[in-house]
Tab-separated table of C-alpha atoms in Angstrom:
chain	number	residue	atom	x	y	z
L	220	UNK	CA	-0.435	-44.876	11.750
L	221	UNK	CA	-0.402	-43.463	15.567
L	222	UNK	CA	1.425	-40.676	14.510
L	223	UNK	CA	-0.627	-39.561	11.793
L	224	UNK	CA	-3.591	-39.718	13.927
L	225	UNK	CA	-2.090	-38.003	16.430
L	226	UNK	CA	-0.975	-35.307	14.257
L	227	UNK	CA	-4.550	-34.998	12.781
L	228	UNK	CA	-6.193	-34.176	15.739
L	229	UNK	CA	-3.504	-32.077	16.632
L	230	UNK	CA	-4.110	-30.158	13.539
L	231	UNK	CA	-8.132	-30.809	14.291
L	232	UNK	CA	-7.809	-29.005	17.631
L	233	UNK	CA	-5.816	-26.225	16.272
L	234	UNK	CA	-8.326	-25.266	13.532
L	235	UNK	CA	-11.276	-25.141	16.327
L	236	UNK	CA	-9.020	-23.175	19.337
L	237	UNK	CA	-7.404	-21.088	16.641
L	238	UNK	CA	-8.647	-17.366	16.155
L	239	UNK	CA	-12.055	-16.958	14.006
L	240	UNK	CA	-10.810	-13.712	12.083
L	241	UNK	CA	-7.993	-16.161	10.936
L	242	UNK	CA	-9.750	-19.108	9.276
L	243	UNK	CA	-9.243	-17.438	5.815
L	244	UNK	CA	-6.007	-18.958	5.923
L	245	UNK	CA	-6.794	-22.773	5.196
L	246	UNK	CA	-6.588	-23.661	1.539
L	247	UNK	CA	-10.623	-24.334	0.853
L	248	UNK	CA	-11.180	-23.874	-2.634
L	249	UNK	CA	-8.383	-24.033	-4.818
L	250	UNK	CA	-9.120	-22.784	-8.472
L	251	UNK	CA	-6.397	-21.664	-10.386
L	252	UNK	CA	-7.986	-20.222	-13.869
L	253	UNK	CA	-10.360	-16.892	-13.879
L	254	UNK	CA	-12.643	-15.772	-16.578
L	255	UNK	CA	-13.423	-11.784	-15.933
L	256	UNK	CA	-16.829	-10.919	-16.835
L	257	UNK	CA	-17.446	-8.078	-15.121
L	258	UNK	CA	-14.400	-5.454	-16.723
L	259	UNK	CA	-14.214	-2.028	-15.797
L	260	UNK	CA	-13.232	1.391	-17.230
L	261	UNK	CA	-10.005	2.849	-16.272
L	262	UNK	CA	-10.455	6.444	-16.982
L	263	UNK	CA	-7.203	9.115	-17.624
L	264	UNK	CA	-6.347	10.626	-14.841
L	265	UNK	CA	-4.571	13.841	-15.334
L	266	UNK	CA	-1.859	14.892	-13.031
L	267	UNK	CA	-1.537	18.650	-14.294
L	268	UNK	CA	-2.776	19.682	-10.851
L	269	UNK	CA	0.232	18.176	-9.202
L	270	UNK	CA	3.233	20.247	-8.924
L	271	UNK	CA	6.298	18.129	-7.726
L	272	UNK	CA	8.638	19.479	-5.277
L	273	UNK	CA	5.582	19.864	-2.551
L	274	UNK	CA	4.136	18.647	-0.115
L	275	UNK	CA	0.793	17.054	-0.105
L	276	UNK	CA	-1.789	18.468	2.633
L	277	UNK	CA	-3.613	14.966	2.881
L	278	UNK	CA	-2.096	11.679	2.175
L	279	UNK	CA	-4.101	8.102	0.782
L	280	UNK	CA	-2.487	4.637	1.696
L	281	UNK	CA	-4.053	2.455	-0.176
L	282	UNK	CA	-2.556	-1.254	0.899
L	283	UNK	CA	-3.649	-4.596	-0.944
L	284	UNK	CA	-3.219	-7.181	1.108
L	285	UNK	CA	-1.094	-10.263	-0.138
L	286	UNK	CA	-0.546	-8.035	-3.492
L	287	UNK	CA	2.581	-8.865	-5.032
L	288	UNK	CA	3.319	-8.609	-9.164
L	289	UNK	CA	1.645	-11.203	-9.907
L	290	UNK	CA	-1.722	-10.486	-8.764
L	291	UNK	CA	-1.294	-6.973	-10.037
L	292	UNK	CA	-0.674	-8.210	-13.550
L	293	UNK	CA	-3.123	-10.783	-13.024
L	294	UNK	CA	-6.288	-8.343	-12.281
L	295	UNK	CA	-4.820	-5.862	-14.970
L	296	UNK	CA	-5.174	-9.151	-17.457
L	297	UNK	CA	-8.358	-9.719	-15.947
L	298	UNK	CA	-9.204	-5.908	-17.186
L	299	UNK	CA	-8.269	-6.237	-20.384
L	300	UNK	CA	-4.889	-5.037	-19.728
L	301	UNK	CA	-5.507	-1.694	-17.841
L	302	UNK	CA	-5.914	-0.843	-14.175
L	303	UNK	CA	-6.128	2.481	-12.009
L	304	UNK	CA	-2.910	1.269	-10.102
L	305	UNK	CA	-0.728	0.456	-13.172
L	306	UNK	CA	-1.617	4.041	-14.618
L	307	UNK	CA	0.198	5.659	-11.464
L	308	UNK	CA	3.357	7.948	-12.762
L	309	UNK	CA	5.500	6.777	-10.081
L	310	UNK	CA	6.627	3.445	-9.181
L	311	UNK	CA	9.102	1.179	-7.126
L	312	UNK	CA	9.782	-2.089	-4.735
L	313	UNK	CA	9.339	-2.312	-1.304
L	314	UNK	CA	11.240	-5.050	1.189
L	315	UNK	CA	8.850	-6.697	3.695
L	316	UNK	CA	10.946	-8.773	6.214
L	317	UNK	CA	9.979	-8.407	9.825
L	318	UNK	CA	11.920	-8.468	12.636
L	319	UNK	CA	12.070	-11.896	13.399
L	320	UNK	CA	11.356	-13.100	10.572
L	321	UNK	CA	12.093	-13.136	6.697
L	322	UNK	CA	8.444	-13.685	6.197
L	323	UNK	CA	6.621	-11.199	7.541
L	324	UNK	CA	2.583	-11.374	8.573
L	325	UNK	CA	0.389	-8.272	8.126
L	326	UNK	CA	0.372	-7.235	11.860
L	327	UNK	CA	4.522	-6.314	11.069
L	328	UNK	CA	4.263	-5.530	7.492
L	329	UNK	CA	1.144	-3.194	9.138
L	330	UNK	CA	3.537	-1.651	12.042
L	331	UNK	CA	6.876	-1.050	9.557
L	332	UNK	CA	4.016	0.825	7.618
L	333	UNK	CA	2.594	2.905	10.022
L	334	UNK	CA	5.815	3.718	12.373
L	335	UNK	CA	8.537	3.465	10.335
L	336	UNK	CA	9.979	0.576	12.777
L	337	UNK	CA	10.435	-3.102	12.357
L	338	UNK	CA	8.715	-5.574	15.158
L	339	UNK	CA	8.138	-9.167	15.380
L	340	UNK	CA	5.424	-10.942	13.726
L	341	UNK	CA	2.279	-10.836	15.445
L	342	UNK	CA	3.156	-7.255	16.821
L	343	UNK	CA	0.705	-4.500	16.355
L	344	UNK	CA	1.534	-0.991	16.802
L	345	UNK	CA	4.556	-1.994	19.363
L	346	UNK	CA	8.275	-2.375	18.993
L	347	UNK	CA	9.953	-5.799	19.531
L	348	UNK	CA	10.377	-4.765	23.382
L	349	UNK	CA	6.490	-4.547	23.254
L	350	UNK	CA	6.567	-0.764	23.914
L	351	UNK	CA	4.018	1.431	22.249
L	352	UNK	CA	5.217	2.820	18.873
L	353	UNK	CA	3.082	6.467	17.868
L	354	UNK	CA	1.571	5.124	14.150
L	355	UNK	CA	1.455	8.272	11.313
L	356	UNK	CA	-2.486	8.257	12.184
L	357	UNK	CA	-1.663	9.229	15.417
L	358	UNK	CA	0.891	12.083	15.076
L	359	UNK	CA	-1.405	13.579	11.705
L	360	UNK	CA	-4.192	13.815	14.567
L	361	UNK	CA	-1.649	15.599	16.834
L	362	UNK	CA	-0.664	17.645	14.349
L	363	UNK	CA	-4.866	18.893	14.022
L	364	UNK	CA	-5.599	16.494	10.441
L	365	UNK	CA	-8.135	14.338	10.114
L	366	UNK	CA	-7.700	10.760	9.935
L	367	UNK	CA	-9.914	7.532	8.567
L	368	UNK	CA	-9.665	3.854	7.926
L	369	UNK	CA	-11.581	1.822	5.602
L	370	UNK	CA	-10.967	-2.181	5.624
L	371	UNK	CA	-12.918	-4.453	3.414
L	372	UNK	CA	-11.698	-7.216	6.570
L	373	UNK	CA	-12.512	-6.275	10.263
L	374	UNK	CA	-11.475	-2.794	11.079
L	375	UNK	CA	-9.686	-4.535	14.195
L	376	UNK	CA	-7.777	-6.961	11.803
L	377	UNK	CA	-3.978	-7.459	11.641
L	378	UNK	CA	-3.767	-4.238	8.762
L	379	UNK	CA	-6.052	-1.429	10.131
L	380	UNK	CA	-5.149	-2.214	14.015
L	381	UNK	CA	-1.614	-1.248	13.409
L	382	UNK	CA	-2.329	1.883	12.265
L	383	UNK	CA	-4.562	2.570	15.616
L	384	UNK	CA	-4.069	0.419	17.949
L	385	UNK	CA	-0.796	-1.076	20.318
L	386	UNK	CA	-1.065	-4.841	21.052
L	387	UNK	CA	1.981	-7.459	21.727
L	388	UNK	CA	-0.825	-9.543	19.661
L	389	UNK	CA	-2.832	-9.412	16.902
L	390	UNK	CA	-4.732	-11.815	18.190
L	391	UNK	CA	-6.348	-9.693	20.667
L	392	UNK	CA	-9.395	-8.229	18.687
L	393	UNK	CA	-11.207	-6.821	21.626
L	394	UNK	CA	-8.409	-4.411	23.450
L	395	UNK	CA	-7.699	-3.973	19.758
L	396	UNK	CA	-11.044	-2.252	19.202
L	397	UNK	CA	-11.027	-0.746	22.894
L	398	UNK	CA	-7.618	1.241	21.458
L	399	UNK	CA	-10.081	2.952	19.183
L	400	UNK	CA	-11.322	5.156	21.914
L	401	UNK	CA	-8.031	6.274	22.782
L	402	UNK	CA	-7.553	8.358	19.463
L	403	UNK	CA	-10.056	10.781	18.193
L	404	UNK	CA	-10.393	9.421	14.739
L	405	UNK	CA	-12.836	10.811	12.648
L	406	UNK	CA	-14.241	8.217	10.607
L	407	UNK	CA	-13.676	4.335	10.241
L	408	UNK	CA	-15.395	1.420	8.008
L	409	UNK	CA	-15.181	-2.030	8.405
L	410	UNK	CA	-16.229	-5.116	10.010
L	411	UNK	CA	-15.206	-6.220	13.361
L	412	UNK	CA	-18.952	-5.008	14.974
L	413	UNK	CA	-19.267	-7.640	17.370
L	414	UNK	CA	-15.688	-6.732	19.032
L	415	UNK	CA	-17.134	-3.449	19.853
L	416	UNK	CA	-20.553	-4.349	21.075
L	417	UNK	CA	-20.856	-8.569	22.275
L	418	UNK	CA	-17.285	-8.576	24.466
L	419	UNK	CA	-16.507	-10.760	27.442
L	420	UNK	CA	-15.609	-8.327	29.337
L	421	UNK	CA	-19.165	-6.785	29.188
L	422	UNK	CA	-18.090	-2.922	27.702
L	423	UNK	CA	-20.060	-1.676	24.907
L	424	UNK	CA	-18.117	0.214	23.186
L	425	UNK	CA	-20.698	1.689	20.701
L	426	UNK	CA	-22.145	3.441	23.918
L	427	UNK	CA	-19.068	4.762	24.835
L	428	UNK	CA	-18.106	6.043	21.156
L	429	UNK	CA	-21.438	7.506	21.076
L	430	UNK	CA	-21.075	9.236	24.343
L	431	UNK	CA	-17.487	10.826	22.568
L	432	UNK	CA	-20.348	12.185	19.754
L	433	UNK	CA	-19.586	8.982	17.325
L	434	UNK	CA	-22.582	8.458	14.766
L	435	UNK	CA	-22.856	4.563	14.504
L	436	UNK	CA	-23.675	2.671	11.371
L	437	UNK	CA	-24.211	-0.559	10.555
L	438	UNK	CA	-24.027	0.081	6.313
L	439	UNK	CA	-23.105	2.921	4.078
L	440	UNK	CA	-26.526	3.465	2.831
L	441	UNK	CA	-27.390	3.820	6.487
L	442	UNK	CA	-24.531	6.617	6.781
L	443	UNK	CA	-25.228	8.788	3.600
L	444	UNK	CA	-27.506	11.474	5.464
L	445	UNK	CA	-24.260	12.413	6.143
L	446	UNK	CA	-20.681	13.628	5.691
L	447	UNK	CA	-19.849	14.828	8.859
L	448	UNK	CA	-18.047	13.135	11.011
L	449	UNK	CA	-17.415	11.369	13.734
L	450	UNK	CA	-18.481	8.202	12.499
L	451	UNK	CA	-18.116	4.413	12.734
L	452	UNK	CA	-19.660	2.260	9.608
L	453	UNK	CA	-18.976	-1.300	10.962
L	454	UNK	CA	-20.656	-3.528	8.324
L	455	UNK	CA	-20.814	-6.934	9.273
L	456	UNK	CA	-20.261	-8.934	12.913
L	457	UNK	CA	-16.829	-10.198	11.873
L	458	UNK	CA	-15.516	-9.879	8.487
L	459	UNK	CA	-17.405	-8.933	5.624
L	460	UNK	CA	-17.882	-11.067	2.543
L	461	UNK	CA	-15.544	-11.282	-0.382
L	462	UNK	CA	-16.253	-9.745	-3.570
L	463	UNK	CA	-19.065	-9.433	-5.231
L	464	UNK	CA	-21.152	-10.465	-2.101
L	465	UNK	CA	-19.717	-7.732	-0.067
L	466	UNK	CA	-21.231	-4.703	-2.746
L	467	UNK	CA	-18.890	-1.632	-2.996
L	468	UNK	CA	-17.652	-1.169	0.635
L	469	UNK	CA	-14.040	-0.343	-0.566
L	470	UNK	CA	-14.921	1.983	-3.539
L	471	UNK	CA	-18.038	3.288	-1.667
L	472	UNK	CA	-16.104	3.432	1.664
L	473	UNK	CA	-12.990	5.730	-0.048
L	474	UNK	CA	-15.384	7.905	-1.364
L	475	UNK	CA	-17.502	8.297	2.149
L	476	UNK	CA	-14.009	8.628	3.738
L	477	UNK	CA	-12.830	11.271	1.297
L	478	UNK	CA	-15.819	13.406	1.682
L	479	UNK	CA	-16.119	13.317	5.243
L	480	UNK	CA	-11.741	13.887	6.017
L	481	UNK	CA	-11.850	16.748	3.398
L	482	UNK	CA	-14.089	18.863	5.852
L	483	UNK	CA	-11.033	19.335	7.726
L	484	UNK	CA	-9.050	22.562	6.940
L	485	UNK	CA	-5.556	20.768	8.101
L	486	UNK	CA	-5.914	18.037	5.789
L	487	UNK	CA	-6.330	14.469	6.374
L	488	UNK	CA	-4.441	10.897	6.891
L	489	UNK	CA	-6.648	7.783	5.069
L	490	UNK	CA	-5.707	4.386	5.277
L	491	UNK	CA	-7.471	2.005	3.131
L	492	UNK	CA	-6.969	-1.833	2.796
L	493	UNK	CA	-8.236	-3.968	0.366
L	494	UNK	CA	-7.615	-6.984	2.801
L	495	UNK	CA	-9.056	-10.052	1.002
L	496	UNK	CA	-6.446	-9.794	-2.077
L	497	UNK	CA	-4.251	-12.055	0.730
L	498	UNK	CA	-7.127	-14.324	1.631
L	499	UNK	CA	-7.478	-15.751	-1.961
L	500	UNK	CA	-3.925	-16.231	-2.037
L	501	UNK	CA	-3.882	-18.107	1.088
L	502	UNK	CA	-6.614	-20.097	-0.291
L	503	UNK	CA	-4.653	-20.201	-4.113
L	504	UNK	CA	-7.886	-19.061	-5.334
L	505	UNK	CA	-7.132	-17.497	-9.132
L	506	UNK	CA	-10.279	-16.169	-9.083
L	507	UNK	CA	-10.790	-14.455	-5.334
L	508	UNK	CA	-7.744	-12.844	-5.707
L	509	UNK	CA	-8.610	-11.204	-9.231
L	510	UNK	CA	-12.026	-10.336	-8.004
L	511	UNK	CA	-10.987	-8.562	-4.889
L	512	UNK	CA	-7.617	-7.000	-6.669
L	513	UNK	CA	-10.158	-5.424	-9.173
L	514	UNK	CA	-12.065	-4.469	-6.244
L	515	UNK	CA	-9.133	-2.652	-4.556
L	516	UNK	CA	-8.795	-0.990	-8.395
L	517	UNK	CA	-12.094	0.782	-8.593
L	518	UNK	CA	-11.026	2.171	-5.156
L	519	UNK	CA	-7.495	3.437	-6.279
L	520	UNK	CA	-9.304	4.938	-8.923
L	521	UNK	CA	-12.078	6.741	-6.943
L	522	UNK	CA	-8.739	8.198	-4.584
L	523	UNK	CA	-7.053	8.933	-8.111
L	524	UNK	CA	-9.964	11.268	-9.251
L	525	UNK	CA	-10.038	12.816	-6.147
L	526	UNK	CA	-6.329	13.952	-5.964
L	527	UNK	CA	-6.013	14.896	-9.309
L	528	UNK	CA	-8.779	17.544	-8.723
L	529	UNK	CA	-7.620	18.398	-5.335
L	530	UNK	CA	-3.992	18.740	-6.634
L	531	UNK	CA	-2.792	18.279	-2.734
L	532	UNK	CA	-3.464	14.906	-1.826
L	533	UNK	CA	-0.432	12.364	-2.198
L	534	UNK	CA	-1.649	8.656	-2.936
L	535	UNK	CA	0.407	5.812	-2.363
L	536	UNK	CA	-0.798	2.214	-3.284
L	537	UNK	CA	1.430	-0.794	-2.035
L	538	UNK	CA	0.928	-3.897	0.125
L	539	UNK	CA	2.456	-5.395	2.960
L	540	UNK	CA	3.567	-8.854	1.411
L	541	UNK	CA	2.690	-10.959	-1.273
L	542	UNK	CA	0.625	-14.325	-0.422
L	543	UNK	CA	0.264	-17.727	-2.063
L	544	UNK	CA	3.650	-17.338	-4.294
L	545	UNK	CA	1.935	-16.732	-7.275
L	546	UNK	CA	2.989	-17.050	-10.916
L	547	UNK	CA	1.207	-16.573	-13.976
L	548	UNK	CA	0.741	-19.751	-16.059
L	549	UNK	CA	-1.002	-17.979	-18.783
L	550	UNK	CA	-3.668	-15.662	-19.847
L	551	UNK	CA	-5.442	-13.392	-22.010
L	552	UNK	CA	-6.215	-9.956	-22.432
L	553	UNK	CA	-8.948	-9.494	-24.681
L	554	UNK	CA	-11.045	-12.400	-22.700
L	555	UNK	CA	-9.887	-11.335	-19.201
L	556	UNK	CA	-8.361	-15.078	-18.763
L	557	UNK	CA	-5.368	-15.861	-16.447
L	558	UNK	CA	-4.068	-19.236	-14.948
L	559	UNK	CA	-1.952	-19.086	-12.217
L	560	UNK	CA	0.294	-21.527	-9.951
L	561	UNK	CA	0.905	-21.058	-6.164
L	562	UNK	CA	4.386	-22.332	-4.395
L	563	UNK	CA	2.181	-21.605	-1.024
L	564	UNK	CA	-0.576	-21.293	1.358
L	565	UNK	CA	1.248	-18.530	3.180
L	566	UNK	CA	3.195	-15.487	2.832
L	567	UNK	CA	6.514	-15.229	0.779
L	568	UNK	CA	9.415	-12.977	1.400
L	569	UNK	CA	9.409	-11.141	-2.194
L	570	UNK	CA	9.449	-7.521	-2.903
L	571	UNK	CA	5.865	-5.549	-3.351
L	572	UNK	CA	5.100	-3.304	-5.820
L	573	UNK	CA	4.745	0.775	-4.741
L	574	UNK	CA	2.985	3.530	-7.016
L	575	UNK	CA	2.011	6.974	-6.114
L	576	UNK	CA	0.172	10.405	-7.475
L	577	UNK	CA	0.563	13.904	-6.279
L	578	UNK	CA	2.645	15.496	-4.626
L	579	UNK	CA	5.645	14.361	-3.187
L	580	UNK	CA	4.956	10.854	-5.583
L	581	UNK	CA	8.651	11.255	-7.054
L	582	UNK	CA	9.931	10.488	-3.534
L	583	UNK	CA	8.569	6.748	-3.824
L	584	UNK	CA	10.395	5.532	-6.823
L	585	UNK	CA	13.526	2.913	-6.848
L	586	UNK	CA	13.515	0.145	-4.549
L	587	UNK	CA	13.026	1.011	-0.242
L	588	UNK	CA	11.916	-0.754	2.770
L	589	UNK	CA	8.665	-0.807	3.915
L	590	UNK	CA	9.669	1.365	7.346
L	591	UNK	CA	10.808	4.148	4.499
L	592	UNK	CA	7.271	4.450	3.128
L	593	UNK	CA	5.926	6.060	6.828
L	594	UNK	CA	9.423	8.289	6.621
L	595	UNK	CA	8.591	9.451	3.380
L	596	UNK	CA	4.773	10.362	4.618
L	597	UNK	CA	6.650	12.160	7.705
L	598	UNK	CA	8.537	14.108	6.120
L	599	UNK	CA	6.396	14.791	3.202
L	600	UNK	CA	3.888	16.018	5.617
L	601	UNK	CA	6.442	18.531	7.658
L	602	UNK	CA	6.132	16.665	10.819
């Protein structure tokens, strides 16, 4: 009996020191079976733009969080069978292990993304000596292109910091969001506010990005007088909301990104990251995962539309692990039903599903690491 009580409050004492941005990860509300009410239209998207053998001028990563097979097949049941994503002409696997580990959390799944380099969990935007690793965000803005990120999770969370930012922890939310004045990108939507603005260490950074000519916003609505950037949306304190309380930040926020990067004559780097697909799987939450995985959908497809009238923009929509272990029990098309077991609260080491559209797409098919995806955007881009 001592030692279970001690090893509650242990546990007790954990959950209150731990990190805020990371209590999506206790299992709270475990429903396994979905009903979809709320289907949308998947629309043909022609690719007759495209011309293979080229090389894109702007590049979408679109990442889903915790987004393995099974929550793709569960939202496209959900949809009554079709999704944005699943219509993508070219497909393949991607490894995830880290470093240090053959389970890998977002802040390494994040780096191997963005530099083409394994690091340890935890690691953002630094190799496993802790050095500094230059993220594809950073050498597109060297290189004169414009460059966005859009997070429906704080913009300094594990995901979007490793694209920007160069931390020995992810943990570190406020020289996370300090990193952000280092680069000159041009426009970035998410939550996270308060790491910006209410710090210990008494900077403001809003001042300071408005003193480098940022436009500050605290919605979308707020920010569509206009489409020229520098900008900062950050939409709620700390995270925002899952979906449907959250409204249309990822769809809404691709589309504000799009308009604003495609001002740029060079072309443009976009990261998006439909983050919460993980948190329901963390929480084995059928219907949180759907809901946010349908979510992430409507934003492929608003990318999708984009490049196939653009015909130079490469989009690539994977994820950096898959969360819960997730299996389909059962389902149904025509009602949008699906039931669905978990082995876990946490992260599993399977492969994650890759599809792309444009140019340079037939370069992402077969199975690859995750490092391989940023090679692939290097060279596709000429760097």
């Amino acid at each position: 009996m001592t030692f279970r009580i001690l090893t509650l409050l242990i546990f007790v004492a954990f959950s209150f020191t731990g990190q805020a941005q990371e209590d999506y990860k206790e299992k709270q509300n475990l429903k396994e079976t979905f009903v979809n009410s709320q289907k949308h239209e998947v629309d043909p998207i022609s690719d007759k733009a495209v011309k293979t053998g080229q090389h894109p001028k702007n590049i979408i990563l679109m990442i889903g969080d915790g987004m393995g097979t099974a929550q793709l097949f569960a939202a496209k049941t959900a949809n009554g069978g079709e999704l944005y994503i699943t219509n993508m002409p070219w497909s393949g696997f991607s490894t995830t292990h880290s470093a240090d580990n053959y389970i890998t959390d977002s802040a390494a799944g994040g780096t191997a993304l963005s530099t083409g380099e394994k690091t340890y969990n935890g690691a953002i935007g630094v190799d496993v000596d802790k050095k500094p690793l230059k993220t594809i965000l950073e050498i597109s803005e060297e290189h004169g292109k414009a460059t966005g990120l859009v997070s429906s999770s704080a913009i300094t969370h594990a995901t979007p910091a490793s694209f920007i930012a160069h931390n020995e922890s992810r943990h570190n939310y406020e020289a996370i969001a300090a990193d952000f004045l280092k680069t000159d990108i041009d426009i970035f939507i998410g939550g996270g506010k308060s790491f910006f603005e209410s710090r210990e260490d008494g900077r403001n950074l809003l001042n300071e990005l408005k003193a480098k000519d940022y436009r500050i916003f605290d919605s979308l609505d707020e920010a569509s007088e206009t489409d020229k950037g520098p900008m900062a949306v950050l939409t709620a304190e700390k995270h925002n909301p899952a979906y449907p309380e959250r409204g249309e930040i990822v769809p809404d926020g691709t589309e504000k990104a799009m308009k604003v990067l495609s001002e740029n004559e060079k072309g443009f780097f976009l990261m998006v990251e439909g983050s919460q697909i993980d948190w329901g799987g963390h929480e084995n939450n059928t219907a949180y995962i759907v809901q946010d995985a349908l979510d992430f959908d409507r934003a492929v497809g608003r990318a999708l539309k984009f490049a196939a009238k653009d015909g130079e923009t490469l989009v690539i929509v994977t994820a950096d692990h898959e969360t819960g272990g997730m299996s389909i029990d059962n389902g149904n098309f025509e009602k949008g039903a699906i039931t669905a077991k978990y082995t876990t609260g946490g992260h599993t080491g399977i492969m994650v599903p890759v599809f792309t559209f444009g140019p340079g797409a037939e370069e992402f098919s077969g199975v690859m690491d995750n490092t391989d995806i940023f090679k692939k955007m290097f060279e596709l881009f000429g760097y």
